[in-house]
mmCIF file of C-alpha atoms in Angstrom:
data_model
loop_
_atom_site.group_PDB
_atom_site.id
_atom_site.type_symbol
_atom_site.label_atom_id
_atom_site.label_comp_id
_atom_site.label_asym_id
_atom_site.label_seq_id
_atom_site.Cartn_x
_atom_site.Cartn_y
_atom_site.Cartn_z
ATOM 1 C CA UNK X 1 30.262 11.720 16.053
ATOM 2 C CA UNK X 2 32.874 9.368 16.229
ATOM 3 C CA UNK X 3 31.757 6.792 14.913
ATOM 4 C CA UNK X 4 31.073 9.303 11.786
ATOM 5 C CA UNK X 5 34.224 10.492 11.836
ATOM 6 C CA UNK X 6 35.850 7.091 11.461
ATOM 7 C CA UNK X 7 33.437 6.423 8.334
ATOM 8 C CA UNK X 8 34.771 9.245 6.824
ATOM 9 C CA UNK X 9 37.733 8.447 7.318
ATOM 10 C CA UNK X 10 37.906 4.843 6.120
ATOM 11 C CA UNK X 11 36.230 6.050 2.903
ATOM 12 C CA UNK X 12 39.136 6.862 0.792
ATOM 13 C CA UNK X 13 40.589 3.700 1.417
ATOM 14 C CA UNK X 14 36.972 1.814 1.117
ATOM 15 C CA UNK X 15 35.999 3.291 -2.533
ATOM 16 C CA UNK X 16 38.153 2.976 -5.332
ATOM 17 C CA UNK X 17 39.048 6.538 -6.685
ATOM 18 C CA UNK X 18 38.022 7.195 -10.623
ATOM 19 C CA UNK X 19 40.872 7.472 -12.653
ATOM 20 C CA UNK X 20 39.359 8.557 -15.572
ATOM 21 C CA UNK X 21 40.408 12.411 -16.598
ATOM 22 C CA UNK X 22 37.802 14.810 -15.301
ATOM 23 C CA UNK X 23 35.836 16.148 -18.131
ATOM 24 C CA UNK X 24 34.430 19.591 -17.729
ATOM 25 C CA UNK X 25 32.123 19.978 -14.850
ATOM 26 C CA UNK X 26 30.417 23.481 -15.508
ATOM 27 C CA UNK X 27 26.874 24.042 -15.755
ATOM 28 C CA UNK X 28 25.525 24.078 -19.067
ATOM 29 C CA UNK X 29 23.406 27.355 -18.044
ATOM 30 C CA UNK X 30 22.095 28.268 -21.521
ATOM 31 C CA UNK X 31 21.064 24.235 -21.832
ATOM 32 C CA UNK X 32 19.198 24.772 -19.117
ATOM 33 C CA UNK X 33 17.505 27.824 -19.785
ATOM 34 C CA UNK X 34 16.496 27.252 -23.150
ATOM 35 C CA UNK X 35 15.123 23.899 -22.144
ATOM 36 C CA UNK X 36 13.197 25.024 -19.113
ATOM 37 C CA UNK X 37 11.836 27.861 -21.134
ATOM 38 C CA UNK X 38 11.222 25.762 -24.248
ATOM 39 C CA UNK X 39 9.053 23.379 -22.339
ATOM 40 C CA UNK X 40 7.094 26.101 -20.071
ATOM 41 C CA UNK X 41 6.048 27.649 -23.713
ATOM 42 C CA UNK X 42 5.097 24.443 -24.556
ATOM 43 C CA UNK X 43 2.888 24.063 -21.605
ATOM 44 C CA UNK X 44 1.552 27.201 -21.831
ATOM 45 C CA UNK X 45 0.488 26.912 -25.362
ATOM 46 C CA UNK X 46 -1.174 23.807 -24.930
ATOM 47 C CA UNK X 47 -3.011 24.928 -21.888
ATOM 48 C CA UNK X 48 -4.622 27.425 -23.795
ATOM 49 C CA UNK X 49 -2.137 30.320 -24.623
ATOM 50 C CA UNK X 50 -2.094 29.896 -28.443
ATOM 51 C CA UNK X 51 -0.343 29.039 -31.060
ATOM 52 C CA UNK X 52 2.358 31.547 -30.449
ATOM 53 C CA UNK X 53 3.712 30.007 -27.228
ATOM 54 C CA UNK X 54 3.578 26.900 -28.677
ATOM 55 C CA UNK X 55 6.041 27.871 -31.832
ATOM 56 C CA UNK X 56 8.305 30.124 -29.231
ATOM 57 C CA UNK X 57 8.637 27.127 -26.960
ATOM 58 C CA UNK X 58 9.272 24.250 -29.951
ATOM 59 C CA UNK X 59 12.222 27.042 -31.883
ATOM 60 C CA UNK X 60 13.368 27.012 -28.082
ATOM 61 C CA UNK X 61 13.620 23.526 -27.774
ATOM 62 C CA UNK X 62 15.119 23.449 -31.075
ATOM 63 C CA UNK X 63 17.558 26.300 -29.924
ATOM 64 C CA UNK X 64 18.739 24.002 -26.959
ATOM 65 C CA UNK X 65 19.331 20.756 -29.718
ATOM 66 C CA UNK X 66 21.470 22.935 -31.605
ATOM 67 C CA UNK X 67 23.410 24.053 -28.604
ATOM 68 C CA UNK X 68 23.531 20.896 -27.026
ATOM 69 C CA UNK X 69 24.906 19.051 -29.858
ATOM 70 C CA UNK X 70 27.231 22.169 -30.507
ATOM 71 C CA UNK X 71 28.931 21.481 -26.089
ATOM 72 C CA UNK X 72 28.760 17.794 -26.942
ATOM 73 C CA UNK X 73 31.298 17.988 -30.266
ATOM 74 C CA UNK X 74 33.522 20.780 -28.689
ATOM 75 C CA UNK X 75 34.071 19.630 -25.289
ATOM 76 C CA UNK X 76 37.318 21.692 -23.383
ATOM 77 C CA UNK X 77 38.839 21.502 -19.986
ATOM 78 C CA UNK X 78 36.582 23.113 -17.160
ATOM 79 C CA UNK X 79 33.458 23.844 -20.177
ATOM 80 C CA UNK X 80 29.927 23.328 -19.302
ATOM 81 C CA UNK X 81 28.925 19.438 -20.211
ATOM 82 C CA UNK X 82 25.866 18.764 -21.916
ATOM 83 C CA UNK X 83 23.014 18.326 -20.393
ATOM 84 C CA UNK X 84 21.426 15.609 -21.875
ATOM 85 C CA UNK X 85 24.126 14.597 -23.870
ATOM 86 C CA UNK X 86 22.751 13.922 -27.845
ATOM 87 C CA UNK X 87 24.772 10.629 -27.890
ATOM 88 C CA UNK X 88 22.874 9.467 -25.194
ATOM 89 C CA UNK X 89 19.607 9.369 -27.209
ATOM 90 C CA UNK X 90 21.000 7.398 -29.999
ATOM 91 C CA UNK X 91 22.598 4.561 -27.520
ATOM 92 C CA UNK X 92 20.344 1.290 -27.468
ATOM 93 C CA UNK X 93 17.026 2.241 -27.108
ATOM 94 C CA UNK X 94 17.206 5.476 -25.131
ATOM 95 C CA UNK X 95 15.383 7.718 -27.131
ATOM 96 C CA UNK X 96 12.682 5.955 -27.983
ATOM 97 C CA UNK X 97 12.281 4.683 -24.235
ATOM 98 C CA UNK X 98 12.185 8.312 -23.292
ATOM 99 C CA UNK X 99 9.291 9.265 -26.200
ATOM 100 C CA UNK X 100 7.146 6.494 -24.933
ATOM 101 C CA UNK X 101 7.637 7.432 -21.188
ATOM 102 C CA UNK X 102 6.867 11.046 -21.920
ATOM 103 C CA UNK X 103 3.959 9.276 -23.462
ATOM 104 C CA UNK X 104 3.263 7.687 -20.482
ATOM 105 C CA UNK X 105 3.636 10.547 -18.531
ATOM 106 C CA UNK X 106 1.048 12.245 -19.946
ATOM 107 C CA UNK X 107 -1.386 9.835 -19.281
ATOM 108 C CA UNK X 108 -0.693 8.803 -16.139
ATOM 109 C CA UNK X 109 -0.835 12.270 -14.515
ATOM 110 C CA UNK X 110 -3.745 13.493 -16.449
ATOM 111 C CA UNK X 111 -5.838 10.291 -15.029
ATOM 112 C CA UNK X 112 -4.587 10.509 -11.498
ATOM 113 C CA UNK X 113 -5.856 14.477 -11.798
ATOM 114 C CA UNK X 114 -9.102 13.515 -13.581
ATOM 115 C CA UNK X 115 -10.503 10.508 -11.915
ATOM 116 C CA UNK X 116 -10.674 11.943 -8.523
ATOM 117 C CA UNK X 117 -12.379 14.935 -9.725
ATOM 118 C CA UNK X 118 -14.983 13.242 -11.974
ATOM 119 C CA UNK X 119 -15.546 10.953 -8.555
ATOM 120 C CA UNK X 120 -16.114 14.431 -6.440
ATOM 121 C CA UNK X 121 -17.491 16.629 -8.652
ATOM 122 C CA UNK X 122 -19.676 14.563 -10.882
ATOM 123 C CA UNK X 123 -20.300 11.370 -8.862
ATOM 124 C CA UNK X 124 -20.323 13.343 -5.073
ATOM 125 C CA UNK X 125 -17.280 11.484 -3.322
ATOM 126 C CA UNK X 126 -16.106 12.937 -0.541
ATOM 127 C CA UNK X 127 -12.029 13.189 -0.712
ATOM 128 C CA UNK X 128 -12.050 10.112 1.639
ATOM 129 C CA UNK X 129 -14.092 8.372 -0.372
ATOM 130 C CA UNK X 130 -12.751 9.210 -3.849
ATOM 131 C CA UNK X 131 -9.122 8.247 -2.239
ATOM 132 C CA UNK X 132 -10.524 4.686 -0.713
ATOM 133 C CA UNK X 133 -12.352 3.800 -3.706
ATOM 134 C CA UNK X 134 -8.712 4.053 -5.841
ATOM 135 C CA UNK X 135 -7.315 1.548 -3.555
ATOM 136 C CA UNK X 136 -7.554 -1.101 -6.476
ATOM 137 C CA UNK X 137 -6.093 0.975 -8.766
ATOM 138 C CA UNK X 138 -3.240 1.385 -6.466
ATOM 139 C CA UNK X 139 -2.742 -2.642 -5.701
ATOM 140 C CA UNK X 140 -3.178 -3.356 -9.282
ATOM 141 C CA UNK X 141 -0.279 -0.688 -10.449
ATOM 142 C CA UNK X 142 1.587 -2.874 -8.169
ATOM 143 C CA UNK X 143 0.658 -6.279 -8.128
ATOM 144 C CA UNK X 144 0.253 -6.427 -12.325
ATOM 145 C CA UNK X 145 4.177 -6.061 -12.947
ATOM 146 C CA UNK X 146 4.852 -8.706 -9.882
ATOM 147 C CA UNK X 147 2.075 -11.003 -11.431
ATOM 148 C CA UNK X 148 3.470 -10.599 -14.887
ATOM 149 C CA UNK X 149 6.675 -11.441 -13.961
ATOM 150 C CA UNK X 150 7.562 -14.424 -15.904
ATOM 151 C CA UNK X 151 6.243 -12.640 -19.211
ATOM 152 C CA UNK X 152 9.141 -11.963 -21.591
ATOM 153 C CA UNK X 153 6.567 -8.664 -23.488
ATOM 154 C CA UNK X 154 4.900 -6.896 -21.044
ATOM 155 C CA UNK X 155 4.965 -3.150 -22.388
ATOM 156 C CA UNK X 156 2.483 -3.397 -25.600
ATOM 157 C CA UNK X 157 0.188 -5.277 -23.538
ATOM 158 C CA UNK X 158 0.565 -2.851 -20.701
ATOM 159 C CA UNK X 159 -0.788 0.196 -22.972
ATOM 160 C CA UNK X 160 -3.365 -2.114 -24.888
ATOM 161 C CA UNK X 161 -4.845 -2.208 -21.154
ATOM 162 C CA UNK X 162 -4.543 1.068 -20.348
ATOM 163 C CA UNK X 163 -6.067 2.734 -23.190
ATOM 164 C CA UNK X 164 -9.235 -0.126 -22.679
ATOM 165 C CA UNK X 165 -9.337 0.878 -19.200
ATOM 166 C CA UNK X 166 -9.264 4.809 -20.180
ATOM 167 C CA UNK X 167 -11.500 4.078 -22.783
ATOM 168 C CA UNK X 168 -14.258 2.247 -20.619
ATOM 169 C CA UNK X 169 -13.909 5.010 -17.948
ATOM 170 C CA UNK X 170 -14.972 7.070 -20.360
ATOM 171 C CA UNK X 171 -18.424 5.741 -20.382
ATOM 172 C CA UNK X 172 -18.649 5.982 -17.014
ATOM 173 C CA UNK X 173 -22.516 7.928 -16.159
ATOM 174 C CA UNK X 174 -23.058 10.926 -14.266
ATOM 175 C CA UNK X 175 -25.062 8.422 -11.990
ATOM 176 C CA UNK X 176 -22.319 5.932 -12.187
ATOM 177 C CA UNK X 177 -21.843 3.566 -9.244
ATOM 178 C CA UNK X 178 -18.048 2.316 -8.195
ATOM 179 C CA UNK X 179 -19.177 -1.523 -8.608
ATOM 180 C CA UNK X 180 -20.776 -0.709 -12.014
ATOM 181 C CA UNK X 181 -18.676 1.848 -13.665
ATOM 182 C CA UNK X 182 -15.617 2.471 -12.128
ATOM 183 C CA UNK X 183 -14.023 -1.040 -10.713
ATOM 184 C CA UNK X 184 -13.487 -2.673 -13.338
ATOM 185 C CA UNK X 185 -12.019 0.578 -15.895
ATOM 186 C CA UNK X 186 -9.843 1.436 -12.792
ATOM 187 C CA UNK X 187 -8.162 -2.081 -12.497
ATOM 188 C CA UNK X 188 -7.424 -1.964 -15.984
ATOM 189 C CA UNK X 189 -6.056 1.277 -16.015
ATOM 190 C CA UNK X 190 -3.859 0.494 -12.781
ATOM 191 C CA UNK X 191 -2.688 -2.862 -14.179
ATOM 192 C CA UNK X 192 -1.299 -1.038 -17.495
ATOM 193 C CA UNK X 193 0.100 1.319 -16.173
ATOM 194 C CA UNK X 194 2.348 -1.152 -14.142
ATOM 195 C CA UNK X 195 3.142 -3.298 -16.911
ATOM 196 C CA UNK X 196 4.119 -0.440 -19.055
ATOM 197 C CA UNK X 197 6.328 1.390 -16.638
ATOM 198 C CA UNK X 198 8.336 -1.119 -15.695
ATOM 199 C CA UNK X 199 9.453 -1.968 -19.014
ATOM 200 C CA UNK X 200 10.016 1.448 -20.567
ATOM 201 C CA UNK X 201 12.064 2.640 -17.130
ATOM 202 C CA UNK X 202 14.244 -0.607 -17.741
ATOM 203 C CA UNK X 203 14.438 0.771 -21.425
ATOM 204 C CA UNK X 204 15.396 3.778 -20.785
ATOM 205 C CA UNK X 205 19.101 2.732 -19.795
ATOM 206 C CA UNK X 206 18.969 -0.542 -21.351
ATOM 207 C CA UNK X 207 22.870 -0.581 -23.224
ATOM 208 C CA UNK X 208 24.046 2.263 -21.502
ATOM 209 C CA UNK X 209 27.471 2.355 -20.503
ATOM 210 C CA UNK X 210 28.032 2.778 -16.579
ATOM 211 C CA UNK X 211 29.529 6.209 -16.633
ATOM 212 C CA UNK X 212 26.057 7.258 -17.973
ATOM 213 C CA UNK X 213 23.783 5.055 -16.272
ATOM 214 C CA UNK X 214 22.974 8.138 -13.983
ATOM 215 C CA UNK X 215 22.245 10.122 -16.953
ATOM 216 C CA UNK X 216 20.521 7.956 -18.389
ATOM 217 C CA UNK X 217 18.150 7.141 -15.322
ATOM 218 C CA UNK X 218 17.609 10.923 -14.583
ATOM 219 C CA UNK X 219 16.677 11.436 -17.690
ATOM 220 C CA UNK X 220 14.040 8.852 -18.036
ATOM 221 C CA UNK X 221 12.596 10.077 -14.751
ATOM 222 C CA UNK X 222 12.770 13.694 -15.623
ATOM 223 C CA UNK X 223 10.915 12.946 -19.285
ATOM 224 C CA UNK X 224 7.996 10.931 -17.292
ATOM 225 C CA UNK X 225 7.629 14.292 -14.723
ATOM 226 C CA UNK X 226 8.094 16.573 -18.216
ATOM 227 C CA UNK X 227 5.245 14.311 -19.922
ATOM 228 C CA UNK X 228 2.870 14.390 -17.085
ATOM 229 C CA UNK X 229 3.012 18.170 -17.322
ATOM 230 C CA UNK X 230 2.112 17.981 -20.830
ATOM 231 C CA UNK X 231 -0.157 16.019 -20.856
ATOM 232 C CA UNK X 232 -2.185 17.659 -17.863
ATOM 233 C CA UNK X 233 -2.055 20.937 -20.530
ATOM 234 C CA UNK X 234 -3.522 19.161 -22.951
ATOM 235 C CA UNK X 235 -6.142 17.418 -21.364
ATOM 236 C CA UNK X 236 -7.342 20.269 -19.248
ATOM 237 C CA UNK X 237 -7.686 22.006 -22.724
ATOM 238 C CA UNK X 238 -9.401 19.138 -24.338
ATOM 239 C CA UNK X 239 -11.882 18.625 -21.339
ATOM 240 C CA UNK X 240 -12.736 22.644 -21.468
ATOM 241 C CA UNK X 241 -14.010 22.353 -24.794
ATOM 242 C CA UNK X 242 -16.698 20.134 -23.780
ATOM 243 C CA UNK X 243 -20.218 20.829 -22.264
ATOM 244 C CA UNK X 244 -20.076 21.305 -18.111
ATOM 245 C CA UNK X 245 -21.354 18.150 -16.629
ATOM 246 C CA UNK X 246 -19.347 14.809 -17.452
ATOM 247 C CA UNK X 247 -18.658 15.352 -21.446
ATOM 248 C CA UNK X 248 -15.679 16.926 -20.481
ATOM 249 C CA UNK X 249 -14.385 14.353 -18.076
ATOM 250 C CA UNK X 250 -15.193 11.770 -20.974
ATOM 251 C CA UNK X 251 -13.304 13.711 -23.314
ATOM 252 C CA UNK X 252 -10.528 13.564 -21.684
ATOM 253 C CA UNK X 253 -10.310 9.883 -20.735
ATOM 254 C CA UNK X 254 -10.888 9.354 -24.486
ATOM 255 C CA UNK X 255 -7.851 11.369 -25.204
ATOM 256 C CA UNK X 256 -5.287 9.822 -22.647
ATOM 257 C CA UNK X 257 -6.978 6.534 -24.211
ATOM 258 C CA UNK X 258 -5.614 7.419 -27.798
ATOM 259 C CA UNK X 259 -2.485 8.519 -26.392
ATOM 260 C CA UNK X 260 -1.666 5.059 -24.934
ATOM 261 C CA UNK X 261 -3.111 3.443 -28.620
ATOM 262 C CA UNK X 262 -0.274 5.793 -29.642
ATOM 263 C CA UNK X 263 2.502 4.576 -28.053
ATOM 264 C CA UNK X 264 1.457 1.196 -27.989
ATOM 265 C CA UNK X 265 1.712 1.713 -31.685
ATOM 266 C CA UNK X 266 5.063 3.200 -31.695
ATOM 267 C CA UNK X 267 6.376 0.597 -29.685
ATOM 268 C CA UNK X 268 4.942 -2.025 -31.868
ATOM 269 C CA UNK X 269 6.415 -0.154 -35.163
ATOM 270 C CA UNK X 270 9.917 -0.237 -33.302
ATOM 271 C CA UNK X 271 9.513 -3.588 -32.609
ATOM 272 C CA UNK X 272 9.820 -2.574 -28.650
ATOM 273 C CA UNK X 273 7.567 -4.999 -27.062
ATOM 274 C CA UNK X 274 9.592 -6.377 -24.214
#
């Protein structure tokens, strides 16, 4: 306790004070509301509510634009601040960082969900072994962004091999064998998705000034977790309009496959290859 309270103590003195004029501070409660609302309609819809949740969540999304951009130009003393500020997304490459990583985020979820139940359910893993036998997916989500270090353009490259991993899982049998059918996809799909993520988290506050580096970093987080909840919507959906048996687990490796091609594409188009 002591030693704690000298810590504290010393701290005013240790860290320079901001002298910048404070700037609002409240929450930005209908922000948040129509955002959180917005996206669960989203969700919803996609997971197989209709088209009606889908429209009521995008107008509330678009609700929470207006109003965002509306705290943003009208900012007064002790008024909520934004809550993803609009400016932000038009700094450097912020906003289309964040449209590839909810990109991203859609696949990577859905194939962390999928793959472990095609293994159990389809091959007959038991959770120990479906777990073991993703081991080189693991090392290879790691070791693929270390390995590719001295590479200037890592991200198109990164989804190129994720979408040919996703799209050779796909093919996997229902008497598939790890050796056969599932090293090799597996390794691809780990080793893209750690040569894309790097990148786009790195682009995602690339430019950014340092009072909103936090932002900025939040948000690109948040947009991955947003993504991956999005994407498991829609690829539950797609794989339940399939046949039982392994058409559906195809279908929806197939579909996280395009995805990637997607925002491999974007990226390309943007000329966001880094």
């Amino acid at each position: 306790m002591p030693a704690r309270r000298s810590v504290l103590a010393a701290l005013p003195r240790l860290v320079p004070g901001d002298d910048r004029p404070p700037r609002g501070g409240g929450l930005d409660l209908p922000g948040t509301v129509s955002v959180t609302l917005g996206l669960l309609g989203v969700a919803y819809g996609l997971g197989g509510g209709g088209w009606a949740a889908i429209a009521a969540g995008v107008a509330l999304l678009g609700v929470f634009a207006l109003w965002e951009r509306r705290v943003e130009r009208g900012p007064k003393q002790g008024a909520a601040v934004p809550l993803i500020p609009p400016s932000l997304l038009r700094t450097a490459d912020v906003g289309i960082g964040n449209v590839l990583m909810l990109l991203l985020g859609m696949v990577w979820v859905g194939t962390f969900f999928f793959l472990p139940l095609y293994q159990q359910r389809v091959l007959g893993y038991s959770p120990l072994e479906a777990g073991l036998t993703q081991l080189p997916l693991a090392l290879a989500l790691v070791l693929a962004p270390l390995a590719a270090g001295r590479l200037r353009r890592t991200l198109v490259p990164g989804l190129l091999t994720l979408a040919t991993g996703l799209a050779w899982l796909a093919r996997a049998p229902e008497d598939g064998t790890f050796l056969v059918d599932l090293l090799g996809p597996t390794v691809l799909v780990g080793a893209g998705l750690g040569l894309a993520f790097v990148p786009l988290t790195a682009l995602g506050v690339a430019g950014v000034p340092g009072e909103r580096a936090g932002v900025a970093s939040g948000l690109i987080t948040t947009t991955r977790q947003v993504g991956g909840a999005l994407g498991l919507a829609v690829l539950t959906s797609v794989a339940g309009l399939a046949p039982a048996g392994v058409t559906g687990y195809r279908h929806a490796f197939l579909t996280a496959a395009a995805i990637s091609l997607v925002a491999a594409t974007a990226a390309l188009l943007k000329g966001r290859t880094r």
